[in-house]
PDB file of C-alpha atoms in Angstrom:
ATOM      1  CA  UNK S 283      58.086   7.322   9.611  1.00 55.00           C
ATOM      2  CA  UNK S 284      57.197  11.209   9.226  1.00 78.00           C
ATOM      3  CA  UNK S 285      59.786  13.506  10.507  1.00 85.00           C
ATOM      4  CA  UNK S 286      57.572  15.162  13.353  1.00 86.00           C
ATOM      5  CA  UNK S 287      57.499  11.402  15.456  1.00 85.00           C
ATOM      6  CA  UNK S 288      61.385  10.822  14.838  1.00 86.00           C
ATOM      7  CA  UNK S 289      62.032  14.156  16.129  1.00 93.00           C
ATOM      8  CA  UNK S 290      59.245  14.158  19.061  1.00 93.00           C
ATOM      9  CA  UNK S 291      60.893  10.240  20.196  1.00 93.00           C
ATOM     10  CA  UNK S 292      64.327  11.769  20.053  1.00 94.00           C
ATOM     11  CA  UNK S 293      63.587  14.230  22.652  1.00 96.00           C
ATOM     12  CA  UNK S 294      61.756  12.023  24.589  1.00 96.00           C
ATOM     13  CA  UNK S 295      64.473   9.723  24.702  1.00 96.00           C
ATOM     14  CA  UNK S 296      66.928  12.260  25.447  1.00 97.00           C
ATOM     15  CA  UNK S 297      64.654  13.411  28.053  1.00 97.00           C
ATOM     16  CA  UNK S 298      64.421   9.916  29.589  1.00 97.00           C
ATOM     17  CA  UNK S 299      67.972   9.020  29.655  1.00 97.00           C
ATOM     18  CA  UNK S 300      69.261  12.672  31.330  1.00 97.00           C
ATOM     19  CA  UNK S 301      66.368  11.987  34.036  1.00 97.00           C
ATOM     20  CA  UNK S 302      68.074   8.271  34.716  1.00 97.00           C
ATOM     21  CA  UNK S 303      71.689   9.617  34.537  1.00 97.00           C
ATOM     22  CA  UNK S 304      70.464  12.428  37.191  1.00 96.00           C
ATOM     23  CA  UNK S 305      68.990   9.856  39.146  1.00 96.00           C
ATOM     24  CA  UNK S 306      71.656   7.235  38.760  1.00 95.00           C
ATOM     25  CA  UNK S 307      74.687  10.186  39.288  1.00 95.00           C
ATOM     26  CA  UNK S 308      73.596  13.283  40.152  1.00 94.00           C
ATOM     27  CA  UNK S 309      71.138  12.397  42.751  1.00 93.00           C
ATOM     28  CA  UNK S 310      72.838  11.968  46.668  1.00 91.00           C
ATOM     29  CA  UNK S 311      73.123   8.712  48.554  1.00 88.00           C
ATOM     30  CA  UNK S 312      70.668   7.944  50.705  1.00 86.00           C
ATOM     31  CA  UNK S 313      71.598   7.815  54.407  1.00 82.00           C
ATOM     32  CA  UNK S 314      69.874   4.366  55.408  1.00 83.00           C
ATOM     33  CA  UNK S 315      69.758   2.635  52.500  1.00 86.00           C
ATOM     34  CA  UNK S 316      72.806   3.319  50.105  1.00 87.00           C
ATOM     35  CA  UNK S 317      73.177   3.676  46.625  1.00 90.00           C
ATOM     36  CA  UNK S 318      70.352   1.143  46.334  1.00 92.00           C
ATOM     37  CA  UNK S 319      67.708   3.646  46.719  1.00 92.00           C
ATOM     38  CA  UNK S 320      68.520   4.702  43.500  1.00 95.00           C
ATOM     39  CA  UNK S 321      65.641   2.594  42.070  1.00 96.00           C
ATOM     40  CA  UNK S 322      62.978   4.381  43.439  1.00 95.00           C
ATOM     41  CA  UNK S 323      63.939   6.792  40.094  1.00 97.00           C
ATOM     42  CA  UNK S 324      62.548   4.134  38.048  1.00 97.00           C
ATOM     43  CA  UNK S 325      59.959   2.157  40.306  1.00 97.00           C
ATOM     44  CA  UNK S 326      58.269   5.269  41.634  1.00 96.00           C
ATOM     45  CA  UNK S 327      58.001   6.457  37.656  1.00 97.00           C
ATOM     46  CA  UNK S 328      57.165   3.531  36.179  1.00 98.00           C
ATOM     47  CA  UNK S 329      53.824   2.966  39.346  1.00 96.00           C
ATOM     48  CA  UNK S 330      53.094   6.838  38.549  1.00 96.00           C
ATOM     49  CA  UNK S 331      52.821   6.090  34.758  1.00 97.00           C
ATOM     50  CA  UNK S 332      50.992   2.947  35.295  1.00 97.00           C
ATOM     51  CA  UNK S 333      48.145   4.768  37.086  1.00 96.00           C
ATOM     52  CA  UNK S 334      48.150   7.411  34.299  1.00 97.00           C
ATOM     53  CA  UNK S 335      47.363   5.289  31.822  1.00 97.00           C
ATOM     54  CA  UNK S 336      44.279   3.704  33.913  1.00 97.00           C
ATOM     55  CA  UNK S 337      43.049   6.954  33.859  1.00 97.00           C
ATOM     56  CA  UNK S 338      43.734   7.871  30.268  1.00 97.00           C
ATOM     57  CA  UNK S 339      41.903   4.547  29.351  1.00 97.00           C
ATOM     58  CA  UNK S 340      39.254   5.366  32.066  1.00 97.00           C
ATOM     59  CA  UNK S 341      38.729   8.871  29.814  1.00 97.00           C
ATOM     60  CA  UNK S 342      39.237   6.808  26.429  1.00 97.00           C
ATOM     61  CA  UNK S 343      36.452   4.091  27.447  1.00 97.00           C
ATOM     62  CA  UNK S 344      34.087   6.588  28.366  1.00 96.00           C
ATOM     63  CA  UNK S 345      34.493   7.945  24.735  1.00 96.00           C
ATOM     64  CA  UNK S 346      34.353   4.866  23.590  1.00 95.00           C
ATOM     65  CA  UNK S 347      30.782   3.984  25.119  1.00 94.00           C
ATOM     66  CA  UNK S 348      29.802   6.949  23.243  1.00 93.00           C
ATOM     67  CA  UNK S 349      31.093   6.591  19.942  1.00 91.00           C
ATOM     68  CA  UNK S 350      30.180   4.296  17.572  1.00 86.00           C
ATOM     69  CA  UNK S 351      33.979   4.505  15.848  1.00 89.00           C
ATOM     70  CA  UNK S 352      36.810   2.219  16.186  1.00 91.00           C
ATOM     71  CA  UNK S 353      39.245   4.931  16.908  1.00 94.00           C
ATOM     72  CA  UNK S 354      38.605   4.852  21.291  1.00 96.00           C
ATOM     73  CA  UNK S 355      39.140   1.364  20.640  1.00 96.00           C
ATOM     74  CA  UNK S 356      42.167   1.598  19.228  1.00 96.00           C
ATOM     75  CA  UNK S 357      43.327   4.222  21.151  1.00 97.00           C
ATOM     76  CA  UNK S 358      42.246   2.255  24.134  1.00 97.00           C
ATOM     77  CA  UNK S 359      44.406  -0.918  23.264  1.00 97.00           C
ATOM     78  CA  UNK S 360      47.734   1.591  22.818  1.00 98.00           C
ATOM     79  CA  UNK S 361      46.695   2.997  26.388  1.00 98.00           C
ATOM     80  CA  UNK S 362      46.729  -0.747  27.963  1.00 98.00           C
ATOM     81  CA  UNK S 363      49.908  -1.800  26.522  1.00 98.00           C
ATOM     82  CA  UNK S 364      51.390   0.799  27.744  1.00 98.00           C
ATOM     83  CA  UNK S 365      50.060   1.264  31.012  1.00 98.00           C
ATOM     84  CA  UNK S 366      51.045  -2.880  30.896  1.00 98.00           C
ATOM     85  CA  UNK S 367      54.658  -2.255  29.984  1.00 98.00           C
ATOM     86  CA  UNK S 368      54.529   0.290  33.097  1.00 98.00           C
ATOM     87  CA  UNK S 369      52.930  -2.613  35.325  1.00 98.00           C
ATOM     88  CA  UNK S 370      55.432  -4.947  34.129  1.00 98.00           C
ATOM     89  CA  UNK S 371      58.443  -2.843  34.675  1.00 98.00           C
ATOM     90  CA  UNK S 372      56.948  -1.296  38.649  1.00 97.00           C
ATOM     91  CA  UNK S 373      56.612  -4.944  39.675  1.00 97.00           C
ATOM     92  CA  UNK S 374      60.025  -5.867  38.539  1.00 97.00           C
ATOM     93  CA  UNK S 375      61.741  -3.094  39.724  1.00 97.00           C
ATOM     94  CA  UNK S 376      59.770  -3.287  43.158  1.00 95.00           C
ATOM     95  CA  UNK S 377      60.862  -6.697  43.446  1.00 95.00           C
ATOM     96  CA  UNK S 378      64.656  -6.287  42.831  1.00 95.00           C
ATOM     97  CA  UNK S 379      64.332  -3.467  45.700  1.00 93.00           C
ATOM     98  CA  UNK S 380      62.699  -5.559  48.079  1.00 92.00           C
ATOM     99  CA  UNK S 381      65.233  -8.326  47.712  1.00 91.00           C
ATOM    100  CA  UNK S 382      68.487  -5.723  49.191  1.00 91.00           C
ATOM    101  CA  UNK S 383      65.958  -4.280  51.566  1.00 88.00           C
ATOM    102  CA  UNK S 384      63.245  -6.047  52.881  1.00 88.00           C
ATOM    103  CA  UNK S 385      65.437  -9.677  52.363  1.00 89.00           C
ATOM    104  CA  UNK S 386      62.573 -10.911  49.616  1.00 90.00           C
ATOM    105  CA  UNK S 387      61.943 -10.684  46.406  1.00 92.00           C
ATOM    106  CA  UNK S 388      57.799 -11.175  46.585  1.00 92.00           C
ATOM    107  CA  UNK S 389      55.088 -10.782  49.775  1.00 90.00           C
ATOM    108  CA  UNK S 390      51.557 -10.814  48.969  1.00 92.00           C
ATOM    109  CA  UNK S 391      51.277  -7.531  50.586  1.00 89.00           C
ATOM    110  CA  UNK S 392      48.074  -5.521  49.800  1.00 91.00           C
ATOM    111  CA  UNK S 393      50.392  -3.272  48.052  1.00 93.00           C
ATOM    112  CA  UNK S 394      51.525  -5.629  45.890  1.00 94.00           C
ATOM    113  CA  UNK S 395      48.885  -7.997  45.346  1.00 94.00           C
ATOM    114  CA  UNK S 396      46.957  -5.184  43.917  1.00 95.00           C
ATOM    115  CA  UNK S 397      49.891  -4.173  41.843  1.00 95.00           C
ATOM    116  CA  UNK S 398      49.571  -7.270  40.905  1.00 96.00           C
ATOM    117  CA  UNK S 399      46.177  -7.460  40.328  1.00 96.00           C
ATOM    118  CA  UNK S 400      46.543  -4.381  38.161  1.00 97.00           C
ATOM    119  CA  UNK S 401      48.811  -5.881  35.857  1.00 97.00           C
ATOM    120  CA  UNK S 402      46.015  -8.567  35.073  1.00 97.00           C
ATOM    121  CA  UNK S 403      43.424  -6.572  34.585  1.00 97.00           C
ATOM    122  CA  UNK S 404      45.559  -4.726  31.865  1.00 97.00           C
ATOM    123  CA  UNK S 405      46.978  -8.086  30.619  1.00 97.00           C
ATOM    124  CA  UNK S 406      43.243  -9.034  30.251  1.00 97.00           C
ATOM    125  CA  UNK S 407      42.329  -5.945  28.653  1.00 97.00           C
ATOM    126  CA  UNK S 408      44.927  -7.031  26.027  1.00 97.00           C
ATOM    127  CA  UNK S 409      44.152 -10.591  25.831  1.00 97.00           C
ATOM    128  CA  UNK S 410      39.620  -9.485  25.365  1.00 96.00           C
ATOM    129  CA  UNK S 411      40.895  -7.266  22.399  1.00 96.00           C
ATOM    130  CA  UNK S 412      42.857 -10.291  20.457  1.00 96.00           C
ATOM    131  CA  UNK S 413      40.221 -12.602  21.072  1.00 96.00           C
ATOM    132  CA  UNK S 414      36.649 -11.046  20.514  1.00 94.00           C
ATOM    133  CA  UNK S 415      35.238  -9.495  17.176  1.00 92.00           C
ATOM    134  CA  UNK S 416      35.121  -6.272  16.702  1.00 91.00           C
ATOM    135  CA  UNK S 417      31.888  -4.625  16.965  1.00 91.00           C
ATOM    136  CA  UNK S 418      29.946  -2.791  19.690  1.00 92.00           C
ATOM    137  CA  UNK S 419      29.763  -6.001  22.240  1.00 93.00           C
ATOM    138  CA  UNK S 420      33.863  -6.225  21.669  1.00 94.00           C
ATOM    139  CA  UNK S 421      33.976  -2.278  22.493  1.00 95.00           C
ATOM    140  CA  UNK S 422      31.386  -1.966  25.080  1.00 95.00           C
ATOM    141  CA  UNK S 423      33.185  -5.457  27.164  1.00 96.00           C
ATOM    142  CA  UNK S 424      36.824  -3.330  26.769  1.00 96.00           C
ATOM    143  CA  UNK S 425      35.195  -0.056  27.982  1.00 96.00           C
ATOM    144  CA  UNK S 426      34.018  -1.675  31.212  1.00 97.00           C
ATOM    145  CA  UNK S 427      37.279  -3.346  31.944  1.00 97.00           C
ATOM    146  CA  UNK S 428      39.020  -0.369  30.707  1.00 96.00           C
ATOM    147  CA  UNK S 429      36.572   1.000  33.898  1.00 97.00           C
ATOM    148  CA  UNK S 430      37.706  -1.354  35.990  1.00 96.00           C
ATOM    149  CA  UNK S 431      41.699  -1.022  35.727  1.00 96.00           C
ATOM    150  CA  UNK S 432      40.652   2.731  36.445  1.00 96.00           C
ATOM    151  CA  UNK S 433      38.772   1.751  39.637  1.00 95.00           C
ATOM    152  CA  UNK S 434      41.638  -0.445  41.126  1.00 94.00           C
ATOM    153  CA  UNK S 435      44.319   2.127  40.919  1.00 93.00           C
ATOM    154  CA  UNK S 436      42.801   3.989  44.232  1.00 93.00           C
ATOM    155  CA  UNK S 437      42.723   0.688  46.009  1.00 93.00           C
ATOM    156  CA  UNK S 438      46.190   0.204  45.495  1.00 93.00           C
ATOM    157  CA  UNK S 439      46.830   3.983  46.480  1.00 90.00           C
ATOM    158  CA  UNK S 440      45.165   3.409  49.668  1.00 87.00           C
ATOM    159  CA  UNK S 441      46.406  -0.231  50.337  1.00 86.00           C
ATOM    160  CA  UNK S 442      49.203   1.512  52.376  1.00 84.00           C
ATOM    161  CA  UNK S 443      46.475   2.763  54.656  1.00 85.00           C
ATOM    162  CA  UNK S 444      43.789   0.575  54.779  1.00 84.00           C
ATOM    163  CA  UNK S 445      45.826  -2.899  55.731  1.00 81.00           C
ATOM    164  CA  UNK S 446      48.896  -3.830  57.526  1.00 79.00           C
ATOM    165  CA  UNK S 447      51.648  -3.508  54.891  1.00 77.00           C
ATOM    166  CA  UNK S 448      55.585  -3.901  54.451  1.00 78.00           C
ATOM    167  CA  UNK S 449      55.390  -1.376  51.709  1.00 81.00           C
ATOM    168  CA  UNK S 450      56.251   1.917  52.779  1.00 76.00           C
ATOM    169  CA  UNK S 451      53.272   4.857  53.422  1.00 74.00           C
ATOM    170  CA  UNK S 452      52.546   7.094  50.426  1.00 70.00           C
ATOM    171  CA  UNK S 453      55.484   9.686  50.851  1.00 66.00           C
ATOM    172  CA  UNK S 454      55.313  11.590  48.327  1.00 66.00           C
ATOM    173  CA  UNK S 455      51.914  12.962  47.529  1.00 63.00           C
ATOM    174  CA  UNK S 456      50.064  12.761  51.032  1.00 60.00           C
ATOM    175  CA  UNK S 457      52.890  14.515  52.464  1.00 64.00           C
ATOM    176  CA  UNK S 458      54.515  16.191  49.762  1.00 60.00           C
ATOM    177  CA  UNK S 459      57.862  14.627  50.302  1.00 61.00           C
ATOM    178  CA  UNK S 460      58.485  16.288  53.159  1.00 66.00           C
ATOM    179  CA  UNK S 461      60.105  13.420  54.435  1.00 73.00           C
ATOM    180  CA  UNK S 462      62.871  13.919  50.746  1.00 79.00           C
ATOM    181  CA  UNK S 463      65.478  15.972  50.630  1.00 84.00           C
ATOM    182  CA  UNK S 464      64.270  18.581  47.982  1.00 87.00           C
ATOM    183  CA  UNK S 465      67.562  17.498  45.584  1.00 90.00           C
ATOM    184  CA  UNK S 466      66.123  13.481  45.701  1.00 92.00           C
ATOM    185  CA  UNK S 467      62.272  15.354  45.018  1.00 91.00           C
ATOM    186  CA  UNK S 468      63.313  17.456  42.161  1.00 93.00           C
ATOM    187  CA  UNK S 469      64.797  14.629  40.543  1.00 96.00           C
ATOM    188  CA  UNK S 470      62.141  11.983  41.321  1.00 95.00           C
ATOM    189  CA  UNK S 471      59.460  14.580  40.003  1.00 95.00           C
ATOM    190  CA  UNK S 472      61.974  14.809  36.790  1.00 97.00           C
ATOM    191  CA  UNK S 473      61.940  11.147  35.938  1.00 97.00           C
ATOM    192  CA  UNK S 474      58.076  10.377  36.703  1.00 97.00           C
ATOM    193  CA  UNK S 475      57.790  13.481  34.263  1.00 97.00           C
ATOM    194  CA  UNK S 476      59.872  12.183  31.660  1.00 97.00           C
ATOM    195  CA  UNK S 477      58.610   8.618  31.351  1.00 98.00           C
ATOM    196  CA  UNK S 478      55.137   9.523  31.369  1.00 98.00           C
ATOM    197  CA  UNK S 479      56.368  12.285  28.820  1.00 97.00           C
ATOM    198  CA  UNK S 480      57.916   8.833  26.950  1.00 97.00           C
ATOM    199  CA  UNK S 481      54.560   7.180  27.557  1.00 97.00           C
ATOM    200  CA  UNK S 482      52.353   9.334  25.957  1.00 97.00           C
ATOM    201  CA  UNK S 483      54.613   9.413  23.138  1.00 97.00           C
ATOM    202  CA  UNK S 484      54.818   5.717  22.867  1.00 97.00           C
ATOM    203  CA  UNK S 485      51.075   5.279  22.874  1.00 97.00           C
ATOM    204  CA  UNK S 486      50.601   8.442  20.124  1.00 96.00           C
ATOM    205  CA  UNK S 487      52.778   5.861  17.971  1.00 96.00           C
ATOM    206  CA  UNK S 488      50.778   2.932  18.914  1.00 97.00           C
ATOM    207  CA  UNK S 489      47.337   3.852  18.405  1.00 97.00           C
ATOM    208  CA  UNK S 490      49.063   5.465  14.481  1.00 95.00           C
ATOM    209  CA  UNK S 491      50.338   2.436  13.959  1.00 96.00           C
ATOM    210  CA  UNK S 492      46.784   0.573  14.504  1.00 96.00           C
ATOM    211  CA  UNK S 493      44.984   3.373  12.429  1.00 95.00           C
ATOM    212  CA  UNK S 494      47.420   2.739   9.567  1.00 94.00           C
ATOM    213  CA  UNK S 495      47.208  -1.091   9.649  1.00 94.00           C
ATOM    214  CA  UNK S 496      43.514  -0.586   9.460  1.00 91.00           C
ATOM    215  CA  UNK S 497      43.620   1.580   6.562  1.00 89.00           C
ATOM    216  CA  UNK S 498      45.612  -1.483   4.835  1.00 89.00           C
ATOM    217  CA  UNK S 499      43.195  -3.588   5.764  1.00 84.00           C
ATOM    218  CA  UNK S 500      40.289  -2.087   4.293  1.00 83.00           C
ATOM    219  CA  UNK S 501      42.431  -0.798   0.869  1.00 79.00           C
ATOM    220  CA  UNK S 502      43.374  -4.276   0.588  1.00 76.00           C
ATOM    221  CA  UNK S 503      40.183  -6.076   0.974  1.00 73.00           C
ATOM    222  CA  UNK S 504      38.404  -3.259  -1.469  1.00 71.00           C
ATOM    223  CA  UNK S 505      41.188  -4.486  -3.765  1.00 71.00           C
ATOM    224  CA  UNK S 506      40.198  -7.842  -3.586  1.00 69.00           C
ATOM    225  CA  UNK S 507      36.301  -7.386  -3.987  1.00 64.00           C
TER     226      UNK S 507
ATOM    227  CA  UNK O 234      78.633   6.748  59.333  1.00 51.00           C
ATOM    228  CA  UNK O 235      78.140   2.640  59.009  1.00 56.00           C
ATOM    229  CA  UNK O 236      74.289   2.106  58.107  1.00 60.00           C
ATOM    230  CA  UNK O 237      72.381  -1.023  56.715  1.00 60.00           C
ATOM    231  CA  UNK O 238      72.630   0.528  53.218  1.00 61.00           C
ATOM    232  CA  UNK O 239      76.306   1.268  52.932  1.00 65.00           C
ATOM    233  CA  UNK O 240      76.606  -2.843  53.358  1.00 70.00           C
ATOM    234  CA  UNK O 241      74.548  -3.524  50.293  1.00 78.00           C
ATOM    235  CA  UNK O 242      76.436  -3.699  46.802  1.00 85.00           C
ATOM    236  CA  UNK O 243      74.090  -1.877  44.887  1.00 86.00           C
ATOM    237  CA  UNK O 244      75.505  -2.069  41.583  1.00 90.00           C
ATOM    238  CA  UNK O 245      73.694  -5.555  40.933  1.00 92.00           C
ATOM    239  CA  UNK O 246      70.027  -4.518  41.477  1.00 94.00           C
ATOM    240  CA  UNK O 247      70.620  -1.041  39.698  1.00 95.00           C
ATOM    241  CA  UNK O 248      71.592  -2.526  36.755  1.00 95.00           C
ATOM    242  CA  UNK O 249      69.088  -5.379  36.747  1.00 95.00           C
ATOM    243  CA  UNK O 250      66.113  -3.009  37.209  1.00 96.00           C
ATOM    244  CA  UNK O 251      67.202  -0.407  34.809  1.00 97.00           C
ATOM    245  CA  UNK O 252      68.888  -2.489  32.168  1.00 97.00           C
ATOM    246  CA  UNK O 253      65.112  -4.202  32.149  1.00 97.00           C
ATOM    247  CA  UNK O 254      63.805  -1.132  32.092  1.00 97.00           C
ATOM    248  CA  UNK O 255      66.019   0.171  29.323  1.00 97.00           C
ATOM    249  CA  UNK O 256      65.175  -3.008  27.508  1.00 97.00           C
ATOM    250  CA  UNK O 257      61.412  -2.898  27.572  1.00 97.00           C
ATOM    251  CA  UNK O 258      61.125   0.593  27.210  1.00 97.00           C
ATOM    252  CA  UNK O 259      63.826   0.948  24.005  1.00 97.00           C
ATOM    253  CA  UNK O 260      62.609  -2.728  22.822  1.00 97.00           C
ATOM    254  CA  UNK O 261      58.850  -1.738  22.579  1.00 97.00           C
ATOM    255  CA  UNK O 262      59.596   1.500  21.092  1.00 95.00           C
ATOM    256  CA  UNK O 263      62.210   0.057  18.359  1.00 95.00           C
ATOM    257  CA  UNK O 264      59.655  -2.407  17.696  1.00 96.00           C
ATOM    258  CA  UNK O 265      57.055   0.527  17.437  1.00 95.00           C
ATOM    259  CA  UNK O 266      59.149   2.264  14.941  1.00 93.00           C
ATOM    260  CA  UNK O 267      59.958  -0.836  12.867  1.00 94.00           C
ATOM    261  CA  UNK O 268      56.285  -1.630  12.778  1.00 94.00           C
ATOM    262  CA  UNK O 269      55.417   2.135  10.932  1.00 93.00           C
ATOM    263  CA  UNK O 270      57.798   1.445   9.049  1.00 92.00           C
ATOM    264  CA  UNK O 271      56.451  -1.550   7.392  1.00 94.00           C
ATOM    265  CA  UNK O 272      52.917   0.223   7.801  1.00 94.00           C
ATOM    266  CA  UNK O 273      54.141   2.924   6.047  1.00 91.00           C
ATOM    267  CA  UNK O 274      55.419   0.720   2.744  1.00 92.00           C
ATOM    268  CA  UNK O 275      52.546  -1.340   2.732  1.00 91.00           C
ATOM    269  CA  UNK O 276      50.379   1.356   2.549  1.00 89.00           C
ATOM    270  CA  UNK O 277      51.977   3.012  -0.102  1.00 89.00           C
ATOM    271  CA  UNK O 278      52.019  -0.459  -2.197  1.00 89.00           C
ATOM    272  CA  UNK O 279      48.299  -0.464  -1.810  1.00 84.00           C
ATOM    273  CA  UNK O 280      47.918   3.472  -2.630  1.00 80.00           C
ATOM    274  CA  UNK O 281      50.076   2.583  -5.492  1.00 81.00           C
ATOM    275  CA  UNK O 282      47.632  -0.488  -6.698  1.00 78.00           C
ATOM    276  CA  UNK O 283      44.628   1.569  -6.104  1.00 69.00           C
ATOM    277  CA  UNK O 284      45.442   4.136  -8.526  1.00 64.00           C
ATOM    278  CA  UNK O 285      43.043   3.469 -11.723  1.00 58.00           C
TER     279      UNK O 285
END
């Protein structure tokens, strides 16, 4: 692997792990809730980067729908495993949360549900790419429902609002975490930072890797004509 | 002070969600890096084959 991406991962990584260990250590108790708060440095991160990466792939599908190239659709696929990974990882850590806190691991709040809902539509972003030819019908089907994970993530911003929910109101950006001491802020703002810092860098690897693999592809198959 | 939280072991669902985390996070990107990797020698097999 060139030296530029080992270089670029080791910061990231570096980055990533100080943010936990300021999170995990540096960070102060919280008054109600004890040390257990602590995983709002990882759930809060991992929901922010999930909703980035709807609205990179919202960007990439649009490109997509106007190029006739593979390359959106490739970049699109790196997008939606990541922004999958992040899915994956804001439900789990959610879930442990609500278990010390709420006494319950799942609710089909509106919160979650459309979490939840979120984390299929990127699962069957994944799951159209594998199985359909690719072509313009293969690119234009993964541009809508790249669309489409875009279009859910303000539903599940607003679910706080709009229904009855255990899930807590939207703290952080509606009232600019007044309701945080600035130390907890700082380092919350750090960590959401750093993984989608990590993110981008994953999918930059990703969407290489896929370019590469098609570039084997097509040397091969010339070799064998 | 005595509050709900200070009652709650926490150690248990910190490490659960961030050892996961650590583990998809670090997995995917090993696996990311392995992947290049073999990319990277299989391209330069076929460069290599190419070459009249």
């Amino acid at each position: 692997m060139d030296k530029k991406l080992w270089t670029s991962g080791a910061i990231m990584t570096a980055l990533l792990v100080a943010s936990w260990y300021a999170g995990l250590v540096l960070a102060p108790t919280e008054i109600a809730m004890g040390d257990v708060y602590r995983i709002i440095y990882l759930h809060v991160p991992s929901a922010f980067a999930a909703f980035t990466f709807s609205a990179v792939l919202f960007g990439l599908a649009i490109w997509a729908m106007r190029s006739k190239s593979e390359t959106p659709v490739r970049w699109m696929k790196a997008a939606a495993e990541v922004g999958f990974l992040f899915t994956v990882l804001c439900l789990f850590t959610g879930s442990v949360w609500g278990y010390p806190t709420w006494g319950t691991w799942w609710t089909w709040d509106a919160r979650l549900t459309t979490t939840f809902v979120l984390g299929l539509l990127y699962a069957g972003f994944l799951v159209l790419h594998a199985t359909l030819e690719p072509g313009p019908a293969r690119t234009k089907a993964l541009a809508v429902l790249g669309i489409l994970i875009f279009a859910d993530v303000p539903i599940i911003y607003k679910s706080v609002t709009w229904w009855r929910t255990l899930h807590q109101p939207t703290d952080i950006i509606d009232r600019r975490g007044e309701n945080m001491n600035p130390e907890m802020l700082q380092i919350l703002i750090l960590c959401v930072l750093a993984l989608i810092a990590y993110g981008i860098w994953m999918m930059t690897v990703r969407a290489k890797n896929l370019a590469i693999a098609s570039e084997v592809e097509s040397a091969s198959f010339e070799q064998m004509k | 002070m005595e509050t709900y939280g200070s009652g709650i072991n926490a150690f248990p669902y910190l490490w659960m969600s961030f050892g996961v985390g650590a583990v998809l996070i670090f997995g995917y990107s090993s696996w990311l890096c392995a992947e290049r990797r073999k990319l990277a020698r299989q391209l330069a097999v076929v460069k290599k084959n190419h070459k009249p």
